[in-house]
Each structure stands twice: as structure tokens, then as C-alpha cells.
Coordinates of C-alpha atoms and ligand atoms in Angstrom, one line a residue:
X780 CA 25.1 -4.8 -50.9
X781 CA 23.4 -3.5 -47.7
X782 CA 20.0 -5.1 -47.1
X783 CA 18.7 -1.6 -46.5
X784 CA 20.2 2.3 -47.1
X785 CA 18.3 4.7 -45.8
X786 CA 19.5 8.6 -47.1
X787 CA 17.5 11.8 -45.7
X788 CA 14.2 10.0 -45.4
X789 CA 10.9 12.1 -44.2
X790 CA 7.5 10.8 -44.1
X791 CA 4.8 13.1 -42.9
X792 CA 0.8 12.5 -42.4
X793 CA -0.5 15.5 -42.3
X794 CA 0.7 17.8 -40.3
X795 CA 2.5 14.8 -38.1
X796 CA 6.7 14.1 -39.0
X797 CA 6.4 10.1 -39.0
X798 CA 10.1 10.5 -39.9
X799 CA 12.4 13.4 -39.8
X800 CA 15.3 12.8 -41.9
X801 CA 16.3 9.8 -41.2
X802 CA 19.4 8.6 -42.6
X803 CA 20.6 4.5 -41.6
X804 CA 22.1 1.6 -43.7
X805 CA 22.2 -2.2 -42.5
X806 CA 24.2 -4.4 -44.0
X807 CA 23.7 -7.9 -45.0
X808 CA 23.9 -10.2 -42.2
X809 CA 23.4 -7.5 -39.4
X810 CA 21.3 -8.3 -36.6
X811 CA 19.5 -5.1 -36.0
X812 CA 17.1 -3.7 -33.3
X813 CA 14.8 -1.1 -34.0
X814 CA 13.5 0.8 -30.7
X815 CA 12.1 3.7 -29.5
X816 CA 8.6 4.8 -27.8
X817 CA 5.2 4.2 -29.7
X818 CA 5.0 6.6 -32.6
X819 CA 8.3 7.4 -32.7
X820 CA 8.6 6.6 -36.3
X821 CA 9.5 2.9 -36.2
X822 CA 7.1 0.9 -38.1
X823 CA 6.9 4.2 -41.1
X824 CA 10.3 3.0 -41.4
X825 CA 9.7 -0.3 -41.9
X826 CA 6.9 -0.1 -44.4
X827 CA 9.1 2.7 -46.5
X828 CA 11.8 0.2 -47.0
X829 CA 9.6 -2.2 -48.3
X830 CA 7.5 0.9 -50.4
X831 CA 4.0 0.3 -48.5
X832 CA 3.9 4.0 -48.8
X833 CA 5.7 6.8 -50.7
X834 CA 8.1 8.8 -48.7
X835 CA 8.0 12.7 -48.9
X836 CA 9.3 14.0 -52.2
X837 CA 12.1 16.4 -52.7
X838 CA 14.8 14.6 -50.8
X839 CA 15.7 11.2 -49.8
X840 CA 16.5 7.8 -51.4
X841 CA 15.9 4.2 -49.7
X842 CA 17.8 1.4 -51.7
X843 CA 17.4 -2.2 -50.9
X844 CA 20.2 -5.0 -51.8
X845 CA 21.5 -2.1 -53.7
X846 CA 18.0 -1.2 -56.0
X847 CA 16.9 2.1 -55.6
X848 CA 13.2 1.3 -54.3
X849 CA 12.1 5.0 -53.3
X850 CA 13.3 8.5 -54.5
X851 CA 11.9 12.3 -54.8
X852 CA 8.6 10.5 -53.1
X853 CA 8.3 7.7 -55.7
X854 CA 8.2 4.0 -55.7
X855 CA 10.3 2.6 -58.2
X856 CA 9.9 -0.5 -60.1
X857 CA 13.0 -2.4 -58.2
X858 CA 10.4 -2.3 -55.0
X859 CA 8.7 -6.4 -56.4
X860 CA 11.8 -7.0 -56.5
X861 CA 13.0 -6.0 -53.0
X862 CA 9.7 -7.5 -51.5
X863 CA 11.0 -11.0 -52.3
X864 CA 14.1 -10.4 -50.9
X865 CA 12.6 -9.1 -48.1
X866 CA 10.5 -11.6 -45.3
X867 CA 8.0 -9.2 -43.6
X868 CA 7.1 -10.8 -40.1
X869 CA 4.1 -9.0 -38.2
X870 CA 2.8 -8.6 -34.7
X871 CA -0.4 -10.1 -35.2
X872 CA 1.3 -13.3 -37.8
X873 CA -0.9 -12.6 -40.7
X874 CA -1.9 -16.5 -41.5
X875 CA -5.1 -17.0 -42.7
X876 CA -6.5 -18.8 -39.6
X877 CA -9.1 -21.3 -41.2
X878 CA -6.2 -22.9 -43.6
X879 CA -3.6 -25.0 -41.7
X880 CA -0.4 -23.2 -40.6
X881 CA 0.6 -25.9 -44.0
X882 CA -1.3 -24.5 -46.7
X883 CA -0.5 -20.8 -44.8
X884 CA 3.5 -21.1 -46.0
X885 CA 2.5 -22.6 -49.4
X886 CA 0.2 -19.8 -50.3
X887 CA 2.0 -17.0 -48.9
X888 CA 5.2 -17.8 -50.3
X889 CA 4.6 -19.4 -53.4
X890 CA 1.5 -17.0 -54.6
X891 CA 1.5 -18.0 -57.6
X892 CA -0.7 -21.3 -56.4
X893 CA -4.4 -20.9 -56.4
X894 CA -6.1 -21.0 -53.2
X895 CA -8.1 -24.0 -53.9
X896 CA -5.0 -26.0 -53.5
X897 CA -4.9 -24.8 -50.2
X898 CA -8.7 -26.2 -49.5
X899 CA -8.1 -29.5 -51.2
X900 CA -4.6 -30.1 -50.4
X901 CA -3.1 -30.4 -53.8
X902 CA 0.3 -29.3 -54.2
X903 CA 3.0 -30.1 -56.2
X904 CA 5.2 -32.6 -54.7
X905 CA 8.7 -30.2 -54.7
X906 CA 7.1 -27.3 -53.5
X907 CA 5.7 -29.9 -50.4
X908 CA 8.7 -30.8 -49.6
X909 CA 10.1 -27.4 -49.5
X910 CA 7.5 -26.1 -47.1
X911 CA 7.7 -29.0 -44.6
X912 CA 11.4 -28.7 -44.5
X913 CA 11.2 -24.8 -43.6
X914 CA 8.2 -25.6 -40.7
X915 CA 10.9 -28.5 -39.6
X916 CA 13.3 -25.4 -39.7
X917 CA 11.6 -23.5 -37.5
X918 CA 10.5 -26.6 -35.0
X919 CA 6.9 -26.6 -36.1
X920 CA 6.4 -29.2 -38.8
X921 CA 4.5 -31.3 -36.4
X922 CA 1.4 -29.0 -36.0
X923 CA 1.5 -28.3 -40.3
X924 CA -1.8 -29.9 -40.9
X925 CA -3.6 -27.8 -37.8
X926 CA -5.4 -25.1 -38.6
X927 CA -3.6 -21.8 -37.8
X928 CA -6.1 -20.2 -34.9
X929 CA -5.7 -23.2 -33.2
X930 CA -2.1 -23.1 -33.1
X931 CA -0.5 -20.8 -29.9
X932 CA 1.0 -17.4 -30.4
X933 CA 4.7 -18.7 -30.7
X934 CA 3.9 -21.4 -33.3
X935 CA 2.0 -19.2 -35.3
X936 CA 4.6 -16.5 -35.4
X937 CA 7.5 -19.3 -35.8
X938 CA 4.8 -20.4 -39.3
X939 CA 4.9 -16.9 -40.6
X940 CA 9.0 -17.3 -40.4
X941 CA 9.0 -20.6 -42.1
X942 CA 6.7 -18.9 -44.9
X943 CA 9.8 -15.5 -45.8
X944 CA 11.9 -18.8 -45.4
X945 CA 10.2 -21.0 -48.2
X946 CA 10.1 -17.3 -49.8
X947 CA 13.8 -17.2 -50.4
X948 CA 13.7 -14.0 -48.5
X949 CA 17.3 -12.5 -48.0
X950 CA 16.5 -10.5 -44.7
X951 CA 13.8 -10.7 -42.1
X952 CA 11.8 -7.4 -41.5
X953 CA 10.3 -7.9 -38.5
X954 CA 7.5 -5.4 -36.8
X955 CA 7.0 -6.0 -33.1
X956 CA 7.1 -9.8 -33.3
X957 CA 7.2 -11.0 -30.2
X958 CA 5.0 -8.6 -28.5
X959 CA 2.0 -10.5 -28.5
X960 CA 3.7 -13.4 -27.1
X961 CA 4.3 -14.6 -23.8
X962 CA 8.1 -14.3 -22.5
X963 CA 8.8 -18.3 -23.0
X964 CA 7.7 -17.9 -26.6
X965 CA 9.0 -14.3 -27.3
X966 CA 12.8 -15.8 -26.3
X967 CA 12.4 -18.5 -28.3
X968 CA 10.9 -16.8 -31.5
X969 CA 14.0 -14.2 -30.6
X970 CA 16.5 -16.9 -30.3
X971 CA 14.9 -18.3 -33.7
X972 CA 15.8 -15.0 -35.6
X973 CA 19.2 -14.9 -34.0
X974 CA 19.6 -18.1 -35.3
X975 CA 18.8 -17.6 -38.7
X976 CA 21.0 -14.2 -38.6
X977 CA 24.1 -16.5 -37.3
X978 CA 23.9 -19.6 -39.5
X979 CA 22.4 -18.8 -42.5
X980 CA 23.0 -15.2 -42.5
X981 CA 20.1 -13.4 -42.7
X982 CA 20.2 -10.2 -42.3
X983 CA 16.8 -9.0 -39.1
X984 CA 15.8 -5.5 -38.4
X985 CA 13.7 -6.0 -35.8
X986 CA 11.4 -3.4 -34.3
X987 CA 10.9 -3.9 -30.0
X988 CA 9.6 -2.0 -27.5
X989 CA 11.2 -4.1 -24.8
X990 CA 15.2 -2.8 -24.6
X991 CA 16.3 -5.1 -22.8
X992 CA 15.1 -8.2 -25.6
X993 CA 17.4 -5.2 -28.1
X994 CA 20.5 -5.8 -25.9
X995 CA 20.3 -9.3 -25.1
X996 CA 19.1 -10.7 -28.8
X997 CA 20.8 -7.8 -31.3
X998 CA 24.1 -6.5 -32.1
X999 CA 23.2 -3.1 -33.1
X1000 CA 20.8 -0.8 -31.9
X1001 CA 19.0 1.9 -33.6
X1002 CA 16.8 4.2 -31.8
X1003 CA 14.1 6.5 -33.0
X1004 CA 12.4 9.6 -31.3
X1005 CA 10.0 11.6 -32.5
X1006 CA 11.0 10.2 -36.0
X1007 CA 14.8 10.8 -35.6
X1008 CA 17.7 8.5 -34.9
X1009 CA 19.0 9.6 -31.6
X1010 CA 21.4 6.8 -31.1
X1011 CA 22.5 4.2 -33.6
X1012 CA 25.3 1.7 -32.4
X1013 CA 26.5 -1.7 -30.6
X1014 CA 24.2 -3.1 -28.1
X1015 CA 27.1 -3.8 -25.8
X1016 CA 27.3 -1.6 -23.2
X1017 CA 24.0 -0.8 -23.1
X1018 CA 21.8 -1.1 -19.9
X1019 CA 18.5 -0.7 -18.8
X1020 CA 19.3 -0.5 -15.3
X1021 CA 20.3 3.2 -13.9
Ligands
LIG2461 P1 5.9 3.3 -34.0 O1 6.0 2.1 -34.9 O2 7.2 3.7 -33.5 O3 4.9 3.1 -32.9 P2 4.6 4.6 -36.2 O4 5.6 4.5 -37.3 O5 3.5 3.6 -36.2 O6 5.4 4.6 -34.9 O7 4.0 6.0 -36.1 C1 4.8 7.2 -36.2 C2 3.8 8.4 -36.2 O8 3.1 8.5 -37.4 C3 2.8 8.4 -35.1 O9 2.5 9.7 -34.6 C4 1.6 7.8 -35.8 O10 0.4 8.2 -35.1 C5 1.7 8.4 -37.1 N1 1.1 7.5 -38.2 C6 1.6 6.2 -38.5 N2 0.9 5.7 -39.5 C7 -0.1 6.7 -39.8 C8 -1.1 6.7 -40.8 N3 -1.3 5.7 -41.6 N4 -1.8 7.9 -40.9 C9 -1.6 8.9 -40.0 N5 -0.6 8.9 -39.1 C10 0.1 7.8 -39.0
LIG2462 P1 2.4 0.2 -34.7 O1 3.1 1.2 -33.9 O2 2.7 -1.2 -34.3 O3 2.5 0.5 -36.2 P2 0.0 1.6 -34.5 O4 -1.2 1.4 -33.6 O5 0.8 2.9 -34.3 O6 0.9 0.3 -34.3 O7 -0.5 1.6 -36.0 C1 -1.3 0.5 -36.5 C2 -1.8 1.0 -37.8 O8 -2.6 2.2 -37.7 C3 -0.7 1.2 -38.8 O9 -1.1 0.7 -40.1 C4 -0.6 2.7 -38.9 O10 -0.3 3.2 -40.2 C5 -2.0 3.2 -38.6 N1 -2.0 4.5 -37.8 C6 -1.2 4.7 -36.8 N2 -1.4 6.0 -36.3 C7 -2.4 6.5 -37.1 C8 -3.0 7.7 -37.1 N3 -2.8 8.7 -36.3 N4 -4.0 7.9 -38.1 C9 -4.3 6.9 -38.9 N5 -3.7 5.7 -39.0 C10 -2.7 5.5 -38.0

């Protein structure tokens, strides 16, 4: 099943059109850029497939792997569900900065934990193992016992995508990744996603504001204005030069 299908979606605050009947579907294993100037709609997108907010009722249906997780302006029951399979990555990381970039991936993937076994360092042996080899993954297991704000930009960011790993997440949601990130560790956090899209088949919408990172790193290209898709195909052939 598509990782997302998005049918006649609206969301409006207020009197502002976040999204204006949007209609797009990704399919597993696509490697997706989302683009298109600020406000343009592309983050409301993003949180509406995951059901962080209800989309306008009376039309439009968002299914994820297949579940219906939003219709007539509700949030179905299928959305926990879709959240697992889902790995949310953010601009700003979203690791607790005080626990090491270790405890960080246990907690946030395997919530079930307390949090004191992130203070103490008590974890169950299986689970260890798991996290260390998703930080390995991602080329950071060597900085697992540092604390997360002292850890740069890039390794943070690569943390946060060893935690939707250890997740079991099926696809990689990612908002504006790299944009806090300097261009050495922006390539390499892109070439990281690409990577997990081409071996082990994740599917990654990924939301830019840089085009040229959309061309270079993403297959297909979806772009938003003013909360419509006004172009959605291959990023070959594209240019940002005139
Ligand atoms: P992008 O991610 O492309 O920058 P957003 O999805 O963040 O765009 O925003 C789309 C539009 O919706 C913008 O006009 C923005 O100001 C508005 N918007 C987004 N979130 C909210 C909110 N929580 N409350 C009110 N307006 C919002
Ligand atoms: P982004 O485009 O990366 O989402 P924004 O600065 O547009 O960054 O939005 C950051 C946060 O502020 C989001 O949670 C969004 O919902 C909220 N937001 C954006 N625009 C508005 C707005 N006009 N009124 C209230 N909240 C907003």
C-alpha cells in the first residue's frame, strides 16, 4: 500500500487556506521532495498525514499504509497506528538535550521505558543492542554516551533518524531537516535518507526549501503554492538555473 494518499485535502486557520484541495499519493519506497515557498502549505501537510490536526470536514480522506487516518474532519483510530509506521524527523531534532543522544533513541522509540532508565542507564540488554546498532547505522554510535546539546547539528539530526529507525518506522517524514545544518552536514544527512530509501526501502517525503538539494537528492518532486500542488513529477529535468 502507498505510504501516504492524500484525496481533496483542505485545511484552513481561520480565514487562511493552509491547503486547498490537495490531492497526492506516495508510494512505498518513493523518495519524495516536498517544496514550495514558506507558508505554502508544506508542513499542514505533513502534520495532517500523521493527524497532528484535523483536516476541514466535508471532503477529503488521507489514508496511510492503506488505513484511513482522516475523513469528513476526523481522526480516526488507525492514526497510533500510522504514527509507528511513520518516523517524524524535525528541523530543530527534538532530543532531549541533557540525556545522551543514547538514552534519546531508547526513550523516544521504545516509550514504553520509564525515563529513569534513561538517568540511571538501565536498559534491557536487547533493546541496547538494538539502539547501538541503529546509531552504528547512521555513523554515530561513537558519540552515544554524549549528551545530545553537545553533539553538532548533523549528529544530532543523524540521532533523531537512528531513533524512527529503532522505531520500526516504515517511512521517514521529514520537515526541513537539513535546514539548520551546515552544507557538509546537510549532504550527508541527505545522502543518509537516500540511503535508507535505496537499501532498505524506506519510503522519505521530505519537505526543502533549497530546490536544488530536491533535484539532486529526490526522485519526485511535489510542489505547493499557496496550498496547491502546482507541479507534482520526476526531478529529472528540472533546473534551477534559467
Ligand atoms: P510551510 O511549511 O510551507 O512554510 P505551513 O504549512 O507552515 O507552510 O503554513 C501554511 C500556512 O498556514 C501559512 O500561511 C501559515 O502561516 C499558516 N499556519 C500554519 N500553521 C498555523 C497555525 N497553527 N495557526 C494558524 N495558521 C497557521
Ligand atoms: P514551518 O514552515 O517550518 O512549519 P513556521 O514558522 O511556519 O515553520 O511554523 C512554525 C509553527 O508555528 C508551526 O507549528 C505552525 O503551526 C505555527 N504557525 C505558523 N504560522 C502560524 C500562524 N499564522 N499562527 C499561528 N501559528 C502559526
Amino acid at each position: 500500500a502507498a505510504v501516504a494518499s492524500v484525496r481533496d485535502v483542505s485545511k484552513t486557520y481561520g480565514a487562511r487556506k493552509a491547503l486547498d484541495g490537495v490531492s497526492v499519493e506516495v508510494g512505498a519506497g518513493e523518495m519524495v521532495a516536498l517544496i514550495g515557498p514558506s507558508g505554502s502549505g508544506k508542513s499542514t501537510l505533513l502534520r495532517s498525514i500523521t493527524g497532528l490536526h484535523p483536516i476541514d470536514p466535508g471532503k477529503g480522506v488521507i489514508q496511510v499504509f492503506g488505513e484511513t487516518v482522516q475523513q469528513n474532519g476526523r481522526i480516526t483510530g488507525a492514526v497510533r497506528r500510522a504514527r509507528g509506521r511513520l518516523g517524524m524527523i524535525f528541523q530543530q531534532f527534538n532530543l532531549v538535550g541533557r540525556l545522551s543522544l543514547f538514552s534519546n533513541v531508547m526513550l523516544g522509540s521504545l516509550g514504553r521505558l520509564p525515563a529513569w532508565r534513561g538517568l540511571i542507564g538501565l536498559w534491557p540488554r536487547a533493546d541496547k543492542d538494538k539502539a547501538m546498532a541503529a546509531l552504528h547505522r547512521v555513523g554515530v554510535s561513537e558519540y552515544a554516551a554524549q549528551r545530545a546539546n553537545t553533539l553538532s547539528g548533523g549528529q544530532q539530526q543523524r540521532g533523531a533518524i537512528a531513533r524512527v529507525l529503532l522505531q520500526g518506522a516504515k517511512a521517514i517524514l521529514a520537515d526541513e531537516p537539513v535546514a539548520s545544518l551546515d552544507p557538509v552536514s546537510a549532504r550527508k544527512v541527505m545522502e543518509l535518507l537516500v540511503e535508507l530509501n535505496k537499501r532498505d526501502g524506506l519510503g522519505v517525503i521530505v519537505t526543502l526549501h533549497q530546490v536544488d538539494y530536491a533535484i539532486r537528492y529526490c526522485d519526485r518532486v511535489i510542489a505547493l503554492q499557496k496550498g496547491k500542488v502546482v507541479y507534482d513529477g520526476p526531478s529529472t529535468g528540472l533546473d534551477t538555473k534559467r
